[in-house]
Amino acid sequence: MNAADSELVEGLLEREGYKRAASPDSADALFVNTCAIREHAEEKVHSRLGNFQKFKQERPDMVIGVLGCMAQSLKHDLLDNKPYVDVILGPDSYRRLPGLLKRHKEDKTSQVDTTLSRFEVYDDLFPSRQEGINAWVSIMRGCDKFCTFCIVPFTRGRERSRSVESILAEVEQAVTDGFVEITLLGQNVNSYNYEGKRFHQLLETVAKIPGLKRIRYTSPHPQDITEDLLVTMASHANICNYVHLPLQAGSDRILKRMNRTYSRDHFTNLAGRVREVLPNCGISTDIIVGFPGETDAEFKETLDVMEEIKFDSAFTFKYSKRRGTKATEYEDQILEEVKQTRLEKVIVAQKSHTLERNQHYVGRVESVLAEKKSKRSIHQLAGRTDSNKWVIFDKEDVQIKDIVPVHILEARGISLHGQLLKKAEAA
Ligand code: SAH
Ligand code: SF4
């Protein structure tokens, strides 16, 4: 989401005649687009701002800006403690950036706007993208779900969806610009609702755009994964066979306390249904360990659900207290050491599940989109299956952006290794 928002800001500034600087020390303005989802993300921004301050000491006229979710949640802290920050803009205020930059020339006091909007979807603004494989296309913003651990509804405000026409126009432009894959983006991407058009309908329309080879979407909420959505995915070869299904926790009591709106049974049935309708579908998840009050037995239920579903991959997090959220008020916070031990356990479990899932691919032929050079050898490429697995294979005459058939020979670590069958489809 932040990568997409940064491209949006870049597009906005380019329209006003600004250009991307070659390096931070040669820039007239430096912006950091921030994430407030976990403490770790915030710590990274503080250290980045420390570096920016050094650049500014060399060049005092440089403008330093903090954009995005941290601007929203930490504006007072920034104003009090980081006087070298000139511009603070929340995620619904990017349009004000050119105006604030102009104003800064006369008025050196910090310029702040962190108002949240019920309507802003940047419908008319096209992002400025570097050339690449995948184009991020934002289709909705905000979140109304209010999970008790999560800061997003406070930093990004209410759910709102972008018009179908403007999404189609942006995707068509991305295809014309040479992108072979697009990822539809939203905080709860499948809550999309524009004048009654729901997510599966949008997906279907996007899938029919000529020349679009792969479509992904993220991040969906399990509550809004409908039968219609699964059927739509099954009916279009260019919609990738991959679903992100964030579990968070395996215990019903913890899920309820998190306000996740589904039970363990509902979730495991849903995962089963995904695999029925979409055979060989890659399923990834998000897991939080050490949510307030989580007992050892409740944590064990998370491991049990992981064991039952055997996700293809998982993003795993220690619960992190976020200011203003309900869960920070719970008194039964979990000790750091306990969170750490639990995290290590889910990582170990997931590693073995990933390998087990990947082993099922050995012997199969997969369509792989060549995305980049392999880190290990200049003679090899790395690409993804449509179920979102990385495959390493010998380059031969394959070009980046080609989709080629690869015979999978081995599953090792978190990747697959294979051999090119023959060159199939040029990009
Ligand atoms: N809307 C998506 C998730 C977006 S946030 C959903 O509901 O599934 C991405 C992930 O960050 C979440 O799924 C959750 O696992 C993690 N996360 C959010 N807040 C967190 C917190 N306070 N501590 C630890 N992890 C958190
Ligand atoms: Fe956060 Fe996702 Fe819950 Fe919204 S649905 S509050 S973004 S975790």
CSV table of C-alpha atoms and ligand atoms in Angstrom, one decimal:
chain,number,residue,atom,x,y,z
A,1,MET,CA,0.0,0.0,0.0
A,2,ASN,CA,2.8,2.4,0.8
A,3,ALA,CA,4.7,1.6,-2.4
A,4,ALA,CA,1.5,2.4,-4.3
A,5,ASP,CA,0.9,5.6,-2.3
A,6,SER,CA,4.5,6.7,-3.0
A,7,GLU,CA,3.9,6.2,-6.7
A,8,LEU,CA,0.8,8.3,-6.4
A,9,VAL,CA,2.7,11.1,-4.6
A,10,GLU,CA,5.4,10.9,-7.3
A,11,GLY,CA,2.8,11.2,-10.0
A,12,LEU,CA,1.2,14.2,-8.3
A,13,LEU,CA,4.6,16.0,-8.0
A,14,GLU,CA,5.6,15.2,-11.6
A,15,ARG,CA,2.4,16.9,-12.8
A,16,GLU,CA,3.7,20.0,-11.0
A,17,GLY,CA,7.1,19.8,-12.7
A,18,TYR,CA,9.1,18.1,-9.9
A,19,LYS,CA,11.6,15.4,-10.8
A,20,ARG,CA,12.9,12.4,-8.9
A,21,ALA,CA,16.4,13.2,-7.6
A,22,ALA,CA,19.3,10.9,-8.3
A,23,SER,CA,20.3,10.5,-4.7
A,24,PRO,CA,19.0,11.8,-1.3
A,25,ASP,CA,21.9,14.2,-0.7
A,26,SER,CA,21.2,15.9,-4.1
A,27,ALA,CA,17.5,16.3,-3.4
A,28,ASP,CA,15.7,19.6,-2.6
A,29,ALA,CA,13.0,17.7,-0.8
A,30,LEU,CA,13.0,14.3,0.9
A,31,PHE,CA,9.9,12.4,1.9
A,32,VAL,CA,9.4,9.3,3.9
A,33,ASN,CA,6.1,7.5,3.4
A,34,THR,CA,5.4,5.8,6.7
A,35,CYS,CA,3.6,2.8,8.1
A,36,ALA,CA,2.3,2.6,11.7
A,37,ILE,CA,1.0,-1.0,11.7
A,38,ARG,CA,3.6,-2.3,14.1
A,39,GLU,CA,6.2,-0.7,16.4
A,40,HIS,CA,9.0,-2.0,14.3
A,41,ALA,CA,7.8,-0.1,11.2
A,42,GLU,CA,7.8,3.1,13.3
A,43,GLU,CA,11.3,2.5,14.6
A,44,LYS,CA,12.6,2.2,11.1
A,45,VAL,CA,11.1,5.6,10.2
A,46,HIS,CA,12.7,7.3,13.3
A,47,SER,CA,16.1,6.0,12.2
A,48,ARG,CA,15.5,7.1,8.6
A,49,LEU,CA,14.5,10.5,9.8
A,50,GLY,CA,17.8,10.6,11.7
A,51,ASN,CA,19.6,10.2,8.4
A,52,PHE,CA,17.5,12.9,6.7
A,53,GLN,CA,18.5,15.3,9.5
A,54,LYS,CA,22.1,14.8,8.6
A,55,PHE,CA,21.4,15.7,4.9
A,56,LYS,CA,19.6,18.8,6.1
A,57,GLN,CA,22.5,19.9,8.2
A,58,GLU,CA,24.6,19.9,5.0
A,59,ARG,CA,21.9,21.7,3.0
A,60,PRO,CA,19.6,23.7,5.3
A,61,ASP,CA,17.1,24.6,2.6
A,62,MET,CA,16.2,21.0,2.0
A,63,VAL,CA,12.5,20.2,2.8
A,64,ILE,CA,11.8,17.1,4.9
A,65,GLY,CA,8.4,15.6,4.9
A,66,VAL,CA,6.7,12.7,6.7
A,67,LEU,CA,3.7,11.2,4.8
A,68,GLY,CA,1.2,8.5,5.5
A,69,CYS,CA,0.1,6.7,8.6
A,70,MET,CA,2.7,7.8,11.1
A,71,ALA,CA,2.0,11.4,10.1
A,72,GLN,CA,-1.5,10.7,11.2
A,73,SER,CA,-0.7,9.0,14.5
A,74,LEU,CA,2.5,10.8,15.6
A,75,LYS,CA,2.1,14.4,14.4
A,76,HIS,CA,2.3,15.8,17.9
A,77,ASP,CA,5.4,13.8,18.7
A,78,LEU,CA,7.0,14.9,15.4
A,79,LEU,CA,6.2,18.5,15.9
A,80,ASP,CA,7.6,18.5,19.4
A,81,ASN,CA,10.7,16.4,18.9
A,82,LYS,CA,11.7,16.6,15.3
A,83,PRO,CA,11.7,20.4,14.5
A,84,TYR,CA,13.6,19.7,11.2
A,85,VAL,CA,10.5,18.0,9.8
A,86,ASP,CA,8.8,20.7,7.5
A,87,VAL,CA,5.8,18.9,6.1
A,88,ILE,CA,3.5,16.3,7.8
A,89,LEU,CA,0.7,14.9,5.6
A,90,GLY,CA,-1.7,12.0,6.4
A,91,PRO,CA,-2.8,9.5,3.8
A,92,ASP,CA,-5.8,11.5,2.6
A,93,SER,CA,-3.9,14.8,2.2
A,94,TYR,CA,-1.4,14.0,-0.5
A,95,ARG,CA,-3.0,16.4,-2.9
A,96,ARG,CA,-2.0,19.3,-0.7
A,97,LEU,CA,1.7,18.5,-1.1
A,98,PRO,CA,2.5,20.8,-4.1
A,99,GLY,CA,0.7,23.7,-2.4
A,100,LEU,CA,2.5,23.2,0.9
A,101,LEU,CA,5.9,23.0,-0.8
A,102,LYS,CA,5.2,26.4,-2.4
A,103,ARG,CA,4.0,27.9,0.9
A,104,HIS,CA,7.2,26.6,2.6
A,105,LYS,CA,9.3,28.9,0.5
A,106,GLU,CA,7.7,31.9,2.3
A,107,ASP,CA,6.7,30.4,5.6
A,108,LYS,CA,9.3,28.1,7.3
A,109,THR,CA,7.0,26.8,10.1
A,110,SER,CA,5.9,23.1,9.8
A,111,GLN,CA,3.0,22.5,7.5
A,112,VAL,CA,0.6,19.9,8.8
A,113,ASP,CA,-2.6,18.3,7.4
A,114,THR,CA,-3.7,14.9,8.7
A,115,THR,CA,-7.4,15.3,8.1
A,116,LEU,CA,-9.1,12.1,7.1
A,117,SER,CA,-11.6,12.1,4.3
A,118,ARG,CA,-14.7,10.0,3.7
A,119,PHE,CA,-14.3,10.4,-0.1
A,120,GLU,CA,-10.7,10.7,-1.2
A,121,VAL,CA,-9.7,7.8,-3.5
A,122,TYR,CA,-7.4,9.8,-5.8
A,123,ASP,CA,-9.6,8.7,-8.6
A,124,ASP,CA,-8.2,11.0,-11.2
A,125,LEU,CA,-4.5,10.7,-10.3
A,126,PHE,CA,-2.4,8.1,-12.1
A,127,PRO,CA,0.7,6.9,-10.2
A,128,SER,CA,4.2,7.3,-11.6
A,129,ARG,CA,5.6,3.8,-11.9
A,130,GLN,CA,9.2,2.7,-12.5
A,131,GLU,CA,9.3,0.1,-15.2
A,132,GLY,CA,8.7,-3.4,-13.9
A,133,ILE,CA,6.6,-6.6,-13.8
A,134,ASN,CA,3.8,-5.7,-11.4
A,135,ALA,CA,1.7,-2.6,-11.2
A,136,TRP,CA,-0.1,-1.9,-7.9
A,137,VAL,CA,-3.6,-0.5,-8.5
A,138,SER,CA,-5.3,0.9,-5.4
A,139,ILE,CA,-9.1,0.1,-5.6
A,140,MET,CA,-10.3,1.1,-2.1
A,141,ARG,CA,-9.0,2.8,0.9
A,142,GLY,CA,-9.6,2.7,4.7
A,143,CYS,CA,-11.1,0.1,7.0
A,144,ASP,CA,-14.3,-0.1,9.0
A,145,LYS,CA,-13.6,-3.5,10.7
A,146,PHE,CA,-11.9,-2.2,13.9
A,147,CYS,CA,-10.0,-5.3,14.9
A,148,THR,CA,-9.0,-4.5,18.4
A,149,PHE,CA,-5.2,-4.8,17.8
A,150,CYS,CA,-5.1,-2.6,14.6
A,151,ILE,CA,-4.3,1.0,14.1
A,152,VAL,CA,-5.4,1.1,10.4
A,153,PRO,CA,-9.0,2.3,10.9
A,154,PHE,CA,-7.6,5.3,12.9
A,155,THR,CA,-4.7,6.2,10.5
A,156,ARG,CA,-6.5,5.5,7.2
A,157,GLY,CA,-10.1,6.3,8.1
A,158,ARG,CA,-13.3,5.0,6.7
A,159,GLU,CA,-13.8,2.5,3.8
A,160,ARG,CA,-14.4,4.0,0.4
A,161,SER,CA,-14.1,2.5,-3.1
A,162,ARG,CA,-12.8,3.9,-6.3
A,163,SER,CA,-15.0,4.0,-9.5
A,164,VAL,CA,-14.9,1.0,-11.8
A,165,GLU,CA,-14.1,3.2,-14.9
A,166,SER,CA,-11.1,4.8,-13.3
A,167,ILE,CA,-9.7,1.4,-12.1
A,168,LEU,CA,-10.2,0.0,-15.6
A,169,ALA,CA,-8.5,3.0,-17.2
A,170,GLU,CA,-5.5,2.7,-14.9
A,171,VAL,CA,-5.2,-1.1,-15.5
A,172,GLU,CA,-5.4,-0.6,-19.3
A,173,GLN,CA,-2.7,2.1,-19.1
A,174,ALA,CA,-0.5,-0.2,-17.1
A,175,VAL,CA,-0.9,-3.0,-19.7
A,176,THR,CA,0.0,-0.5,-22.5
A,177,ASP,CA,3.0,0.6,-20.4
A,178,GLY,CA,4.3,-3.0,-20.5
A,179,PHE,CA,3.2,-4.4,-17.1
A,180,VAL,CA,2.2,-8.0,-17.3
A,181,GLU,CA,0.8,-8.4,-13.8
A,182,ILE,CA,-1.4,-6.1,-11.7
A,183,THR,CA,-2.2,-6.3,-8.1
A,184,LEU,CA,-5.5,-4.8,-6.9
A,185,LEU,CA,-4.9,-3.2,-3.6
A,186,GLY,CA,-6.9,-2.2,-0.6
A,187,GLN,CA,-6.8,-2.5,3.2
A,188,ASN,CA,-9.7,-4.9,2.8
A,189,VAL,CA,-9.6,-5.3,-0.9
A,190,ASN,CA,-12.6,-7.6,-1.1
A,191,SER,CA,-14.9,-5.2,0.8
A,192,TYR,CA,-14.9,-3.2,-2.4
A,193,ASN,CA,-18.3,-1.7,-3.1
A,194,TYR,CA,-18.7,1.0,-5.7
A,195,GLU,CA,-22.4,1.9,-6.2
A,196,GLY,CA,-23.3,-1.7,-5.6
A,197,LYS,CA,-20.5,-3.3,-7.7
A,198,ARG,CA,-18.8,-5.8,-5.5
A,199,PHE,CA,-15.3,-7.1,-5.6
A,200,HIS,CA,-15.9,-10.3,-7.6
A,201,GLN,CA,-17.7,-8.2,-10.3
A,202,LEU,CA,-14.8,-5.8,-10.5
A,203,LEU,CA,-12.3,-8.7,-10.7
A,204,GLU,CA,-14.3,-10.3,-13.6
A,205,THR,CA,-14.3,-7.0,-15.5
A,206,VAL,CA,-10.5,-6.5,-15.0
A,207,ALA,CA,-9.8,-10.1,-16.0
A,208,LYS,CA,-11.3,-9.4,-19.5
A,209,ILE,CA,-8.8,-6.6,-20.2
A,210,PRO,CA,-6.8,-7.8,-23.3
A,211,GLY,CA,-3.1,-8.4,-22.7
A,212,LEU,CA,-3.3,-8.7,-18.9
A,213,LYS,CA,-1.5,-11.8,-18.1
A,214,ARG,CA,-1.8,-12.0,-14.3
A,215,ILE,CA,-4.0,-10.5,-11.7
A,216,ARG,CA,-3.4,-10.7,-7.9
A,217,TYR,CA,-5.2,-8.9,-5.1
A,218,THR,CA,-4.3,-8.1,-1.5
A,219,SER,CA,-5.3,-7.9,1.4
A,220,PRO,CA,-8.6,-9.7,1.6
A,221,HIS,CA,-10.5,-10.2,4.9
A,222,PRO,CA,-11.8,-13.8,5.4
A,223,GLN,CA,-15.3,-12.5,6.2
A,224,ASP,CA,-15.7,-11.2,2.7
A,225,ILE,CA,-14.3,-14.2,0.8
A,226,THR,CA,-17.5,-15.2,-1.0
A,227,GLU,CA,-18.5,-18.2,-3.1
A,228,ASP,CA,-18.9,-15.7,-6.0
A,229,LEU,CA,-15.3,-14.6,-5.6
A,230,LEU,CA,-13.9,-18.2,-5.6
A,231,VAL,CA,-16.0,-19.0,-8.7
A,232,THR,CA,-14.8,-15.9,-10.5
A,233,MET,CA,-11.2,-16.8,-9.7
A,234,ALA,CA,-11.8,-20.4,-11.0
A,235,SER,CA,-13.3,-19.0,-14.3
A,236,HIS,CA,-10.4,-16.8,-15.4
A,237,ALA,CA,-7.0,-18.2,-16.2
A,238,ASN,CA,-5.3,-14.8,-15.6
A,239,ILE,CA,-6.6,-14.5,-12.1
A,240,CYS,CA,-3.8,-16.1,-10.0
A,241,ASN,CA,-4.6,-19.2,-8.1
A,242,TYR,CA,-3.6,-17.7,-4.8
A,243,VAL,CA,-5.5,-16.4,-1.8
A,244,HIS,CA,-4.2,-14.6,1.3
A,245,LEU,CA,-6.3,-15.7,4.2
A,246,PRO,CA,-5.3,-14.0,7.4
A,247,LEU,CA,-6.0,-16.2,10.3
A,248,GLN,CA,-4.4,-14.1,13.2
A,249,ALA,CA,-5.2,-16.7,15.9
A,250,GLY,CA,-6.7,-20.2,16.3
A,251,SER,CA,-8.7,-19.8,19.5
A,252,ASP,CA,-12.3,-18.7,19.3
A,253,ARG,CA,-12.0,-16.6,22.5
A,254,ILE,CA,-8.9,-14.7,21.1
A,255,LEU,CA,-10.6,-14.3,17.7
A,256,LYS,CA,-13.6,-12.8,19.5
A,257,ARG,CA,-11.4,-10.5,21.6
A,258,MET,CA,-9.6,-9.4,18.4
A,259,ASN,CA,-13.0,-8.7,16.9
A,260,ARG,CA,-12.2,-10.8,13.9
A,261,THR,CA,-15.8,-11.7,13.1
A,262,TYR,CA,-15.1,-15.4,12.3
A,263,SER,CA,-14.6,-18.5,14.3
A,264,ARG,CA,-12.0,-21.2,14.0
A,265,ASP,CA,-14.5,-23.5,12.4
A,266,HIS,CA,-15.7,-20.9,9.9
A,267,PHE,CA,-12.0,-20.2,8.9
A,268,THR,CA,-11.0,-23.9,8.5
A,269,ASN,CA,-14.1,-24.6,6.4
A,270,LEU,CA,-13.4,-21.6,4.3
A,271,ALA,CA,-9.8,-22.7,3.6
A,272,GLY,CA,-11.2,-26.2,2.7
A,273,ARG,CA,-13.7,-24.6,0.3
A,274,VAL,CA,-10.9,-22.5,-1.3
A,275,ARG,CA,-9.0,-25.7,-2.0
A,276,GLU,CA,-12.1,-27.4,-3.4
A,277,VAL,CA,-13.1,-24.7,-5.8
A,278,LEU,CA,-9.5,-23.8,-6.7
A,279,PRO,CA,-7.4,-27.0,-6.7
A,280,ASN,CA,-3.7,-26.4,-5.9
A,281,CYS,CA,-4.5,-22.8,-4.8
A,282,GLY,CA,-1.6,-21.2,-2.8
A,283,ILE,CA,-2.9,-20.0,0.6
A,284,SER,CA,-0.9,-17.7,2.7
A,285,THR,CA,-1.8,-16.2,6.1
A,286,ASP,CA,-1.0,-13.6,8.8
A,287,ILE,CA,-0.5,-14.7,12.4
A,288,ILE,CA,-0.2,-12.7,15.5
A,289,VAL,CA,1.2,-14.4,18.6
A,290,GLY,CA,1.0,-13.1,22.2
A,291,PHE,CA,-2.3,-11.1,21.8
A,292,PRO,CA,-3.3,-9.9,25.3
A,293,GLY,CA,-4.6,-12.7,27.4
A,294,GLU,CA,-3.5,-15.5,25.0
A,295,THR,CA,-2.8,-18.6,27.2
A,296,ASP,CA,-0.4,-21.4,26.2
A,297,ALA,CA,-3.5,-23.6,25.4
A,298,GLU,CA,-4.9,-20.8,23.2
A,299,PHE,CA,-1.6,-20.4,21.4
A,300,LYS,CA,-1.5,-24.1,20.9
A,301,GLU,CA,-4.8,-23.7,19.0
A,302,THR,CA,-3.1,-21.4,16.5
A,303,LEU,CA,-0.5,-24.1,15.9
A,304,ASP,CA,-3.3,-26.7,15.6
A,305,VAL,CA,-5.1,-24.7,12.9
A,306,MET,CA,-1.7,-24.2,11.1
A,307,GLU,CA,-1.2,-28.0,11.2
A,308,GLU,CA,-4.7,-28.6,9.9
A,309,ILE,CA,-4.6,-26.1,7.0
A,310,LYS,CA,-0.9,-26.2,6.2
A,311,PHE,CA,-0.6,-22.8,4.7
A,312,ASP,CA,1.8,-22.3,1.8
A,313,SER,CA,3.4,-19.4,3.6
A,314,ALA,CA,2.8,-17.1,6.5
A,315,PHE,CA,3.6,-13.6,7.7
A,316,THR,CA,4.1,-13.9,11.4
A,317,PHE,CA,4.1,-11.2,14.0
A,318,LYS,CA,4.4,-10.6,17.7
A,319,TYR,CA,1.5,-8.6,19.0
A,320,SER,CA,2.5,-4.9,19.1
A,321,LYS,CA,0.7,-2.4,21.2
A,322,ARG,CA,-0.7,0.4,19.1
A,323,ARG,CA,-1.8,3.7,20.6
A,324,GLY,CA,-5.5,4.3,20.6
A,325,THR,CA,-6.6,0.7,19.9
A,326,LYS,CA,-8.8,-1.2,22.2
A,327,ALA,CA,-6.3,-4.0,22.9
A,328,THR,CA,-3.8,-1.7,24.5
A,329,GLU,CA,-6.2,-1.2,27.3
A,330,TYR,CA,-6.3,-4.9,28.1
A,331,GLU,CA,-4.4,-5.5,31.3
A,332,ASP,CA,-3.3,-9.0,30.6
A,333,GLN,CA,-0.5,-8.1,28.2
A,334,ILE,CA,1.9,-11.0,27.4
A,335,LEU,CA,5.6,-10.9,28.3
A,336,GLU,CA,8.1,-10.2,25.5
A,337,GLU,CA,9.9,-13.5,26.2
A,338,VAL,CA,6.7,-15.5,25.8
A,339,LYS,CA,5.8,-13.7,22.6
A,340,GLN,CA,9.3,-14.4,21.3
A,341,THR,CA,9.1,-18.1,22.1
A,342,ARG,CA,5.7,-18.4,20.5
A,343,LEU,CA,6.9,-16.6,17.4
A,344,GLU,CA,9.8,-19.0,17.0
A,345,LYS,CA,7.4,-21.9,17.3
A,346,VAL,CA,5.1,-20.6,14.5
A,347,ILE,CA,8.1,-19.9,12.3
A,348,VAL,CA,9.4,-23.5,12.7
A,349,ALA,CA,5.9,-24.9,12.0
A,350,GLN,CA,5.5,-22.8,8.9
A,351,LYS,CA,8.9,-23.7,7.5
A,352,SER,CA,8.0,-27.3,7.6
A,353,HIS,CA,4.5,-26.7,6.1
A,354,THR,CA,6.0,-24.6,3.3
A,355,LEU,CA,8.4,-27.3,2.4
A,356,GLU,CA,5.7,-30.0,2.6
A,357,ARG,CA,3.4,-28.0,0.3
A,358,ASN,CA,6.2,-27.2,-2.1
A,359,GLN,CA,7.1,-30.9,-2.3
A,360,HIS,CA,3.8,-31.6,-3.9
A,361,TYR,CA,5.0,-29.5,-6.9
A,362,VAL,CA,7.9,-31.8,-7.6
A,363,GLY,CA,7.3,-33.5,-11.0
A,364,ARG,CA,4.7,-30.9,-12.1
A,365,VAL,CA,5.0,-28.5,-14.9
A,366,GLU,CA,4.3,-24.9,-13.8
A,367,SER,CA,3.8,-21.7,-15.7
A,368,VAL,CA,6.4,-19.4,-14.3
A,369,LEU,CA,6.6,-15.6,-14.9
A,370,ALA,CA,10.3,-14.7,-15.2
A,371,GLU,CA,10.7,-11.7,-12.8
A,372,LYS,CA,14.3,-11.2,-12.0
A,373,LYS,CA,17.9,-12.6,-12.1
A,374,SER,CA,18.5,-15.2,-9.5
A,375,LYS,CA,20.7,-14.0,-6.6
A,376,ARG,CA,22.8,-17.1,-6.8
A,377,SER,CA,23.9,-17.3,-10.4
A,378,ILE,CA,23.9,-15.0,-13.4
A,379,HIS,CA,22.8,-18.0,-15.5
A,380,GLN,CA,19.6,-18.4,-13.6
A,381,LEU,CA,16.3,-16.6,-13.3
A,382,ALA,CA,13.7,-16.4,-10.5
A,383,GLY,CA,10.0,-16.3,-11.3
A,384,ARG,CA,6.7,-17.0,-9.7
A,385,THR,CA,4.1,-19.7,-10.3
A,386,ASP,CA,0.5,-18.3,-10.3
A,387,SER,CA,0.1,-19.8,-6.9
A,388,ASN,CA,2.9,-17.4,-5.8
A,389,LYS,CA,5.8,-19.7,-5.3
A,390,TRP,CA,9.3,-18.7,-6.3
A,391,VAL,CA,11.0,-21.0,-8.8
A,392,ILE,CA,14.7,-20.8,-9.8
A,393,PHE,CA,15.6,-22.1,-13.2
A,394,ASP,CA,18.4,-21.9,-15.9
A,395,LYS,CA,17.9,-18.8,-18.0
A,396,GLU,CA,18.7,-20.2,-21.5
A,397,ASP,CA,17.0,-17.7,-23.8
A,398,VAL,CA,14.2,-16.7,-21.5
A,399,GLN,CA,13.6,-12.9,-21.1
A,400,ILE,CA,12.3,-11.2,-18.0
A,401,LYS,CA,8.4,-10.9,-18.4
A,402,ASP,CA,8.1,-14.2,-20.3
A,403,ILE,CA,5.8,-16.8,-19.0
A,404,VAL,CA,7.4,-20.2,-19.5
A,405,PRO,CA,6.7,-23.8,-18.6
A,406,VAL,CA,9.1,-25.1,-16.0
A,407,HIS,CA,9.4,-28.7,-14.9
A,408,ILE,CA,9.8,-28.7,-11.1
A,409,LEU,CA,12.6,-30.9,-9.9
A,410,GLU,CA,13.2,-30.0,-6.3
A,411,ALA,CA,11.7,-28.1,-3.3
A,412,ARG,CA,14.4,-26.6,-1.1
A,413,GLY,CA,14.1,-24.0,1.7
A,414,ILE,CA,11.2,-21.8,0.7
A,415,SER,CA,11.7,-22.0,-3.1
A,416,LEU,CA,11.3,-24.5,-5.9
A,417,HIS,CA,14.0,-25.4,-8.4
A,418,GLY,CA,13.2,-26.5,-12.0
A,419,GLN,CA,14.1,-26.9,-15.6
A,420,LEU,CA,12.7,-25.0,-18.5
A,421,LEU,CA,10.6,-27.2,-20.8
A,422,LYS,CA,10.5,-25.0,-23.8
A,423,LYS,CA,9.9,-21.3,-24.5
A,424,ALA,CA,6.1,-20.8,-24.6
A,425,GLU,CA,4.7,-17.4,-24.5
A,426,ALA,CA,6.7,-14.2,-25.0
A,427,ALA,CA,5.6,-11.1,-23.0
B,1,SAH,N1,-6.8,-6.0,6.5
B,1,SAH,C1,-6.0,-7.2,6.6
B,1,SAH,C2,-4.6,-6.9,7.3
B,1,SAH,C3,-3.9,-5.7,7.2
B,1,SAH,S1,-2.7,-5.4,8.4
B,1,SAH,C4,-6.7,-8.2,7.5
B,1,SAH,O1,-7.6,-7.8,8.2
B,1,SAH,O2,-6.4,-9.3,7.4
B,1,SAH,C5,-1.5,-6.7,8.0
B,1,SAH,C6,-1.2,-7.6,9.2
B,1,SAH,O3,-0.5,-6.9,10.2
B,1,SAH,C7,-2.5,-8.1,9.9
B,1,SAH,O4,-3.1,-9.1,9.2
B,1,SAH,C8,-1.9,-8.5,11.2
B,1,SAH,O5,-1.4,-9.9,11.2
B,1,SAH,C9,-0.7,-7.6,11.4
B,1,SAH,N2,-0.9,-6.6,12.5
B,1,SAH,C10,-1.8,-5.6,12.5
B,1,SAH,N3,-1.8,-4.9,13.6
B,1,SAH,C11,-0.9,-5.6,14.4
B,1,SAH,C12,-0.4,-5.4,15.7
B,1,SAH,N4,-0.9,-4.4,16.5
B,1,SAH,N5,0.5,-6.2,16.2
B,1,SAH,C13,1.0,-7.2,15.4
B,1,SAH,N6,0.6,-7.5,14.2
B,1,SAH,C14,-0.3,-6.6,13.7
B,2,SF4,FE1,-6.7,-3.8,10.6
B,2,SF4,FE2,-7.4,-5.6,8.7
B,2,SF4,FE3,-8.7,-5.6,11.0
B,2,SF4,FE4,-9.0,-3.5,9.2
B,2,SF4,S1,-9.6,-5.7,9.0
B,2,SF4,S2,-8.8,-3.4,11.4
B,2,SF4,S3,-6.9,-3.4,8.4
B,2,SF4,S4,-6.5,-6.1,10.7
